[in-house]
mmCIF file of N, CA and C and ligand atoms in Angstrom:
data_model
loop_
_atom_site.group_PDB
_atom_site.id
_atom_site.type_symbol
_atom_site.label_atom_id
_atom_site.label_comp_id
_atom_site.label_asym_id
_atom_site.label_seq_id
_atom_site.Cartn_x
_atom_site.Cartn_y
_atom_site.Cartn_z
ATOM 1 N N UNK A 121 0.842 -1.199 0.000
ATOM 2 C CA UNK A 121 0.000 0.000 0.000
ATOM 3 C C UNK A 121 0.871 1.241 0.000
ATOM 4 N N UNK A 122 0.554 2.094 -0.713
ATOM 5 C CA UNK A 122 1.234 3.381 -0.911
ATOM 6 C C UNK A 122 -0.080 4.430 -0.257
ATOM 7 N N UNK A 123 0.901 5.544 0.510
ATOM 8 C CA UNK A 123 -0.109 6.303 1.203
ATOM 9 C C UNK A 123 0.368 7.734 0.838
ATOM 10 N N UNK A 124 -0.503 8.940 0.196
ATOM 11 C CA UNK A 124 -0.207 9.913 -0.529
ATOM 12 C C UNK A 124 -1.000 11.411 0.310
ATOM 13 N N UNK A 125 0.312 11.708 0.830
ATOM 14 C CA UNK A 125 -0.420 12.928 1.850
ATOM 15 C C UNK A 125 -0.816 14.131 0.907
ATOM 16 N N UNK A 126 -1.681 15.165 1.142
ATOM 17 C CA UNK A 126 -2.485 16.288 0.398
ATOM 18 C C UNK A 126 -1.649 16.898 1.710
ATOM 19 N N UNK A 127 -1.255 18.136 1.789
ATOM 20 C CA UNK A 127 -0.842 18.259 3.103
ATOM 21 C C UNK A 127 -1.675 19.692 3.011
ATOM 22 N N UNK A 128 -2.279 20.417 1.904
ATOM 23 C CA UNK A 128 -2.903 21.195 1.437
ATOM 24 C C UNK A 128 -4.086 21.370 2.860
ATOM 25 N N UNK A 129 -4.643 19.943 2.839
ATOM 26 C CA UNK A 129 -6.248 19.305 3.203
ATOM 27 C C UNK A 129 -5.813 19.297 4.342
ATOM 28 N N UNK A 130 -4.991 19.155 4.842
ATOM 29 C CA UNK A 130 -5.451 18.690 6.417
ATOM 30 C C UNK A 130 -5.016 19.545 7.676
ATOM 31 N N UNK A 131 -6.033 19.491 8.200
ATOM 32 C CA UNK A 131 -6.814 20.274 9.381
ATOM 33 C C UNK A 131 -6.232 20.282 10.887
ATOM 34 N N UNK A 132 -4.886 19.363 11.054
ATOM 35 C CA UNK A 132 -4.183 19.501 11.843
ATOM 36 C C UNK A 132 -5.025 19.107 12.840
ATOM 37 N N UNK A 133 -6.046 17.932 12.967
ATOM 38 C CA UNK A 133 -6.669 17.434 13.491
ATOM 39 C C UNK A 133 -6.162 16.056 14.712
ATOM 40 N N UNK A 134 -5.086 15.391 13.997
ATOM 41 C CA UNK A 134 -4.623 14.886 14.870
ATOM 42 C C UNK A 134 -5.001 13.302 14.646
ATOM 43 N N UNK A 135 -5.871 12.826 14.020
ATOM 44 C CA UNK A 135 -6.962 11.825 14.039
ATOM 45 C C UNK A 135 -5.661 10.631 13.342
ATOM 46 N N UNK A 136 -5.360 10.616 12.400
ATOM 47 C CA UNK A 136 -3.830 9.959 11.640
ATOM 48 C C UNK A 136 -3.082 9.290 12.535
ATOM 49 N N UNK A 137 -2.593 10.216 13.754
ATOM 50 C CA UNK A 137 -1.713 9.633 13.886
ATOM 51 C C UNK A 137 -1.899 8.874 15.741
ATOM 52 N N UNK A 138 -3.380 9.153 15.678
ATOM 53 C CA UNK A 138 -3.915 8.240 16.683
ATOM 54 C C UNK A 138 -4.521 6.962 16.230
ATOM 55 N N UNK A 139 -5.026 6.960 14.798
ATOM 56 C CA UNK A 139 -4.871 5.641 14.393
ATOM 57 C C UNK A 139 -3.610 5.120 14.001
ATOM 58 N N UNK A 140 -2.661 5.709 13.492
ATOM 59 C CA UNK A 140 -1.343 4.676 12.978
ATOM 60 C C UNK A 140 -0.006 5.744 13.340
ATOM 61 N N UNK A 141 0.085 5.945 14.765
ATOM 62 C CA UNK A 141 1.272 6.675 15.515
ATOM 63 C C UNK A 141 2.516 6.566 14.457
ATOM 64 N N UNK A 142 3.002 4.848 14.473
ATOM 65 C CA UNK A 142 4.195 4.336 13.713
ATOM 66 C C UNK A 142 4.506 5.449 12.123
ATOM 67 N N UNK A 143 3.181 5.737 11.501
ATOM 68 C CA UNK A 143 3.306 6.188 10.162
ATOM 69 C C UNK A 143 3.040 7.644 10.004
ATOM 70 N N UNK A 144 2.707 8.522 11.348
ATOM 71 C CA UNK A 144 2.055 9.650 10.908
ATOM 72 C C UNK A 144 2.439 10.563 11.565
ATOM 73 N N UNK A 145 2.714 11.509 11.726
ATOM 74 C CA UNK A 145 3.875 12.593 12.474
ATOM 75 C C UNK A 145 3.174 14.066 12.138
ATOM 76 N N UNK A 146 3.813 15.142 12.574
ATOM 77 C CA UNK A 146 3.118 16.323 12.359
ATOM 78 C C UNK A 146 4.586 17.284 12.321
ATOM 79 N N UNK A 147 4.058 18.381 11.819
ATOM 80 C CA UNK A 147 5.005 19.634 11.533
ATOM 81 C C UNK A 147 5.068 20.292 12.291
ATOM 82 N N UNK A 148 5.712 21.365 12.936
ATOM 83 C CA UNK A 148 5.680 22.455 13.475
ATOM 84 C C UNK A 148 4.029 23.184 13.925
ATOM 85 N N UNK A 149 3.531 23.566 12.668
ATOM 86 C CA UNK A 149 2.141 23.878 12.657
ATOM 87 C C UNK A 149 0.645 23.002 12.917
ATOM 88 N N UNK A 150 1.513 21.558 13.212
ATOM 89 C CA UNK A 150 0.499 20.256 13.442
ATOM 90 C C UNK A 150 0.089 19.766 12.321
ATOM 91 N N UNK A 151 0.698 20.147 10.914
ATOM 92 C CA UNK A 151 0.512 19.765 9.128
ATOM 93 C C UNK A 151 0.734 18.291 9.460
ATOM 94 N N UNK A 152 0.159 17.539 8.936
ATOM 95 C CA UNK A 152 0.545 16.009 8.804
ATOM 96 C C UNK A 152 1.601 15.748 7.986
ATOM 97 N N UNK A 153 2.992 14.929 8.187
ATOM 98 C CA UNK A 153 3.878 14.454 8.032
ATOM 99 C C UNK A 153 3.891 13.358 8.100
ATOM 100 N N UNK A 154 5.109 12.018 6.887
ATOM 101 C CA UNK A 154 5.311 10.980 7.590
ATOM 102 C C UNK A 154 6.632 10.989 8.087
ATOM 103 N N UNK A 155 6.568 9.834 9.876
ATOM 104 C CA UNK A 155 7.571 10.085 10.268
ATOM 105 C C UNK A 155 9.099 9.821 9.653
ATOM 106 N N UNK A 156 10.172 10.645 9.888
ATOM 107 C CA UNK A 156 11.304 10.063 9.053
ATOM 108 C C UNK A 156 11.675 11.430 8.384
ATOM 109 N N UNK A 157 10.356 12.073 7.704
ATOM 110 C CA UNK A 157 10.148 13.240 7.170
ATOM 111 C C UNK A 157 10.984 14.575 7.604
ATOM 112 N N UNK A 158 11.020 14.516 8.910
ATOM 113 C CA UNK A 158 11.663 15.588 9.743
ATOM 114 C C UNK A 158 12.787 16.301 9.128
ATOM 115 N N UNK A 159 13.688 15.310 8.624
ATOM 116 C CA UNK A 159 15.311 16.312 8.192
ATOM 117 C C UNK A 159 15.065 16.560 7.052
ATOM 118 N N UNK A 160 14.236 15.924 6.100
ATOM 119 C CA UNK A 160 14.170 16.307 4.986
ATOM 120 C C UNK A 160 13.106 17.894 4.772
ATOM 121 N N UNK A 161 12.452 17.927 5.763
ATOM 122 C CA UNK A 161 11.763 19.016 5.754
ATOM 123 C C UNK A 161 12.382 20.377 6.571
ATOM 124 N N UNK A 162 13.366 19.896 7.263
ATOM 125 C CA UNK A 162 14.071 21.270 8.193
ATOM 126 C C UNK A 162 15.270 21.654 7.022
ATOM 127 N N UNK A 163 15.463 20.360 5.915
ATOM 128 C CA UNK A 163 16.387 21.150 4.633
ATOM 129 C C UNK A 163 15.581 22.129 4.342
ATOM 130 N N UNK A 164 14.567 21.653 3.810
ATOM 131 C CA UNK A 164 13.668 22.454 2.688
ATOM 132 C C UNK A 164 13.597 23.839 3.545
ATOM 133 N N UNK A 165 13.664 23.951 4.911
ATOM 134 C CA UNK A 165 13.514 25.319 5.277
ATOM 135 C C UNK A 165 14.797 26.113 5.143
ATOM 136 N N UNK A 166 15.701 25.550 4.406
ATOM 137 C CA UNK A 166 17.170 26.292 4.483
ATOM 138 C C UNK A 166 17.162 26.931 3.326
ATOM 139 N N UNK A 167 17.898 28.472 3.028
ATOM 140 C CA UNK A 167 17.401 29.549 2.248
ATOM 141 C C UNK A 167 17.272 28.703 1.114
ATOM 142 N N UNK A 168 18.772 27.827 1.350
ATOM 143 C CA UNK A 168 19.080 27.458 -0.531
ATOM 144 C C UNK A 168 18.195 26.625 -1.014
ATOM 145 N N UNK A 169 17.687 25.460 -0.384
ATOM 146 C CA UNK A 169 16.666 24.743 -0.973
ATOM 147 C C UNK A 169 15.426 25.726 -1.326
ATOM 148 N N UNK A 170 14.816 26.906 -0.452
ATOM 149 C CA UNK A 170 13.902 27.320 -1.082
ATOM 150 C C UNK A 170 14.082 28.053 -2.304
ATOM 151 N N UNK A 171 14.941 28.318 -2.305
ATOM 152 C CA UNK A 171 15.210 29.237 -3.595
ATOM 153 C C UNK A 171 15.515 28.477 -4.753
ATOM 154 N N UNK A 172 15.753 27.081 -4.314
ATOM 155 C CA UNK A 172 15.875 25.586 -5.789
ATOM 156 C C UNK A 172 14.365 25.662 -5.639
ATOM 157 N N UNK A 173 13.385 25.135 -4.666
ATOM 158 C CA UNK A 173 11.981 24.953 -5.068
ATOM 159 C C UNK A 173 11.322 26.548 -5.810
ATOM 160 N N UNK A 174 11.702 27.101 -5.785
ATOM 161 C CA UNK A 174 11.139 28.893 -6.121
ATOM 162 C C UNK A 174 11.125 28.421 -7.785
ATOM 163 N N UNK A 175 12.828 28.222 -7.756
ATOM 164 C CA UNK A 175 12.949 28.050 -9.607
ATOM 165 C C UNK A 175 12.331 26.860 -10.195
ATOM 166 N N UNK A 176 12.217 25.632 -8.803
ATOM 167 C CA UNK A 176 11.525 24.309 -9.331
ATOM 168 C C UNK A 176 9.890 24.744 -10.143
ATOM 169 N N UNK A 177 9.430 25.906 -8.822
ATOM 170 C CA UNK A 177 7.703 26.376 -9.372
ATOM 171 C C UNK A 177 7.668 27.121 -10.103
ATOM 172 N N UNK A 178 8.877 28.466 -10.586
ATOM 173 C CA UNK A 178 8.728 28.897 -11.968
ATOM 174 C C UNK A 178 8.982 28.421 -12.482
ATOM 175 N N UNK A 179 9.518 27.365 -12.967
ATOM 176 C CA UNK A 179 8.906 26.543 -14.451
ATOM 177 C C UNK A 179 8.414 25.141 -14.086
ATOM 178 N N UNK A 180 7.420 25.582 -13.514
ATOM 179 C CA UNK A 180 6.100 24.368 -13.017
ATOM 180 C C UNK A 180 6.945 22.902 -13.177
ATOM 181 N N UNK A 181 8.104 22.780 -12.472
ATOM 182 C CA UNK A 181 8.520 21.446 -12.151
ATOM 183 C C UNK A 181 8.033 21.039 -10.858
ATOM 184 N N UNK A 182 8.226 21.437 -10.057
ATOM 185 C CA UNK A 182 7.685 21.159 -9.033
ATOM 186 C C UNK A 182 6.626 20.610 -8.102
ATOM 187 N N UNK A 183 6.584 19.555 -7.591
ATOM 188 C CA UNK A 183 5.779 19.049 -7.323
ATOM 189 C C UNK A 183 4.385 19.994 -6.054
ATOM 190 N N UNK A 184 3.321 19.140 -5.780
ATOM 191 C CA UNK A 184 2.662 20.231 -5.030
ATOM 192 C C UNK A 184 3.554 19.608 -3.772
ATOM 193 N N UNK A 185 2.885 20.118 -2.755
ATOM 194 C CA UNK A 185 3.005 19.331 -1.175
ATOM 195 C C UNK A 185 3.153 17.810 -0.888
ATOM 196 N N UNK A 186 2.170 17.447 -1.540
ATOM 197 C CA UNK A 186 1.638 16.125 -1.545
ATOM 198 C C UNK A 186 3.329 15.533 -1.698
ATOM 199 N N UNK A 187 2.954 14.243 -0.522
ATOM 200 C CA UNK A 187 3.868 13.300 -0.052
ATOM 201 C C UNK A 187 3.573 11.942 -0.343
ATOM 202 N N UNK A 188 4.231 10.900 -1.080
ATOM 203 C CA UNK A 188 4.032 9.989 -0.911
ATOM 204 C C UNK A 188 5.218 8.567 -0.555
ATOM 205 N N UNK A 189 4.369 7.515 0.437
ATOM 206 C CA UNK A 189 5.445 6.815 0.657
ATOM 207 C C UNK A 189 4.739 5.571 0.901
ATOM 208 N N UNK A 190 5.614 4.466 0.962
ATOM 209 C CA UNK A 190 5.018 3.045 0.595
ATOM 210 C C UNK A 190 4.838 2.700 2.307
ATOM 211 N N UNK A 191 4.158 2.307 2.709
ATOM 212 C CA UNK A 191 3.418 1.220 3.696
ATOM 213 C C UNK A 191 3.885 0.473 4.037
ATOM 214 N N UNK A 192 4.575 0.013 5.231
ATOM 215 C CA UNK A 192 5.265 -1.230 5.022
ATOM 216 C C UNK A 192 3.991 -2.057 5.641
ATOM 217 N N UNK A 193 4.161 -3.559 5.341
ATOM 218 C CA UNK A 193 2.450 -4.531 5.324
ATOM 219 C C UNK A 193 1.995 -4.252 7.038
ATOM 220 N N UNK A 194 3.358 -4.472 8.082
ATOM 221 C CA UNK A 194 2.888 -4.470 8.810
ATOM 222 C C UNK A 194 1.924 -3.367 10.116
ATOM 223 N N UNK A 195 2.125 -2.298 8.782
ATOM 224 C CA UNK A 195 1.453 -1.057 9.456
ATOM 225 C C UNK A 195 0.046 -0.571 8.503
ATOM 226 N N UNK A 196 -0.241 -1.330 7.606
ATOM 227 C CA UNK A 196 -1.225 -1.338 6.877
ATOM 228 C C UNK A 196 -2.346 -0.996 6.764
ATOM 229 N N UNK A 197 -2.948 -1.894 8.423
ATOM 230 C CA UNK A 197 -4.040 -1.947 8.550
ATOM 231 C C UNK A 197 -4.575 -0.746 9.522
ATOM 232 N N UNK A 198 -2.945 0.524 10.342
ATOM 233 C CA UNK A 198 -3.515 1.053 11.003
ATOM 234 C C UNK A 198 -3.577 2.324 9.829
ATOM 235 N N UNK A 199 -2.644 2.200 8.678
ATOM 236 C CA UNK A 199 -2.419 3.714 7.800
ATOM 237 C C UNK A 199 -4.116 3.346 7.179
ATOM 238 N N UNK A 200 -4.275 2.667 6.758
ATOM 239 C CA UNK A 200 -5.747 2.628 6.191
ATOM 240 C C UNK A 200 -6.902 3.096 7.049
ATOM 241 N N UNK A 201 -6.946 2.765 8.037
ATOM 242 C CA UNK A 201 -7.901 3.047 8.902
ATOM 243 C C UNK A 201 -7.769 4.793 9.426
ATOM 244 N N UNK A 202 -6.345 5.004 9.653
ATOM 245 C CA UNK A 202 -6.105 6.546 8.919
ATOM 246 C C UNK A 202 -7.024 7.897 8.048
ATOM 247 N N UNK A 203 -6.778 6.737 6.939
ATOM 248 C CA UNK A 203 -7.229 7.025 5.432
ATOM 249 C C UNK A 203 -8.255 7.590 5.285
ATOM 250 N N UNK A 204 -9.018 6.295 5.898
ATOM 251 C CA UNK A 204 -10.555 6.235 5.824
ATOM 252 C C UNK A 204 -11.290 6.956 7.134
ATOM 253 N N UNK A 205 -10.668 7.748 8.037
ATOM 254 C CA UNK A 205 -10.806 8.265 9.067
ATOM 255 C C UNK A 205 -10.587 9.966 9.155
ATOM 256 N N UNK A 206 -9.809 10.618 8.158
ATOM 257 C CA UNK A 206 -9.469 11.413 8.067
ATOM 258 C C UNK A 206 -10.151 11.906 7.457
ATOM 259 N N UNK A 207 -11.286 13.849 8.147
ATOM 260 C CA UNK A 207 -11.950 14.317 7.830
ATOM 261 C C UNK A 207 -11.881 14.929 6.416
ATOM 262 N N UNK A 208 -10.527 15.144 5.927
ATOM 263 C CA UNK A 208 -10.639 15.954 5.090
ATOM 264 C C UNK A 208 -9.969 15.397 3.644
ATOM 265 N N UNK A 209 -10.009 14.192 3.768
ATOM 266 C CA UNK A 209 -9.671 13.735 2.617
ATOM 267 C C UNK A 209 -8.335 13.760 2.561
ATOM 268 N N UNK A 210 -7.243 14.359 3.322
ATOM 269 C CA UNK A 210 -5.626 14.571 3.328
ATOM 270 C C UNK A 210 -4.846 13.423 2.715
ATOM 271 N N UNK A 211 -5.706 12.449 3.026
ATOM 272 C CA UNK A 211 -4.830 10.998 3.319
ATOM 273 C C UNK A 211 -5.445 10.309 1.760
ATOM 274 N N UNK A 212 -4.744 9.759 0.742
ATOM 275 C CA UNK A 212 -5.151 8.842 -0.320
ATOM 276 C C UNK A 212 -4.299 7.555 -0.087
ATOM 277 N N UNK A 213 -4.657 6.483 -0.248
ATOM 278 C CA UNK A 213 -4.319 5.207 -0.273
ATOM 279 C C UNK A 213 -4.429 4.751 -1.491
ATOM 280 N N UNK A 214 -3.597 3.960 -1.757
ATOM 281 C CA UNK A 214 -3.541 3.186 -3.344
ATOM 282 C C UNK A 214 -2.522 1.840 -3.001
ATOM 283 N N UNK A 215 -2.511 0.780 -3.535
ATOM 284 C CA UNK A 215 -1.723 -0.227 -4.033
ATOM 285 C C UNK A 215 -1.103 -0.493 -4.570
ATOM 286 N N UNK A 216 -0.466 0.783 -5.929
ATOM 287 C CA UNK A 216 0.805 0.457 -6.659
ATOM 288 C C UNK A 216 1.420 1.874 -6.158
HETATM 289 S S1 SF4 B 1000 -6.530 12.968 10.000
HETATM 290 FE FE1 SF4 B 1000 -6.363 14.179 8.110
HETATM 291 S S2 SF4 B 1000 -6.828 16.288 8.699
HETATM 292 FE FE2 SF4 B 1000 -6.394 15.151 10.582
HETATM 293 S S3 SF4 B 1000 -4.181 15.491 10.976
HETATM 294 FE FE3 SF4 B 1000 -4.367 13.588 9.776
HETATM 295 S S4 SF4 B 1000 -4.175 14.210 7.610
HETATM 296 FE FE4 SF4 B 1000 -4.596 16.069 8.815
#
């Protein structure tokens, strides 16, 4: 299972990562994160990376927010329940 955060959508609600602690983490602002995420996101706050994503979004390379990362089986059943739990749609689940 592959799990694809909107980070746009979500409401900093909290609900994620009381169903599946192991997979679901939060930002500074309580934005949903997965865990692991942390250093790669305290880069992105360093001048130089923003100023690579600046030129990544003027010429629309750049991806949106949205995060995605594979599931490992044995946390499956709590990222789904996640998924399907989460008010605002933040959370997409898929299989490939
Ligand atoms: S359940 Fe949805 S809205 Fe709530 S923190 Fe998680 S991703 Fe955000």
């Amino acid at each position: 299972m592959r799990v694809k955060i909107i980070s746009e959508r979500c409401i900093a609600c909290g609900l994620c990562h009381l169903e599946a602690p192991h997979i679901f983490d939060y930002d500074d602002a309580g934005i949903v994160r997965f865990y692991g995420s942390s250093v790669k996101q305290k880069l992105e706050q360093t001048e130089l990376l923003s100023s690579v994503k600046q030129k990544l979004e003027q010429t629309e390379l750049a991806e949106t927010n949205e995060l995605e990362q594979e599931i490992p089986p044995a946390e499956e059943k709590q990222a789904g329940s996640a998924v399907k739990k989460c008010p605002t749609a933040a959370l997409k689940a898929s299989n490939h």
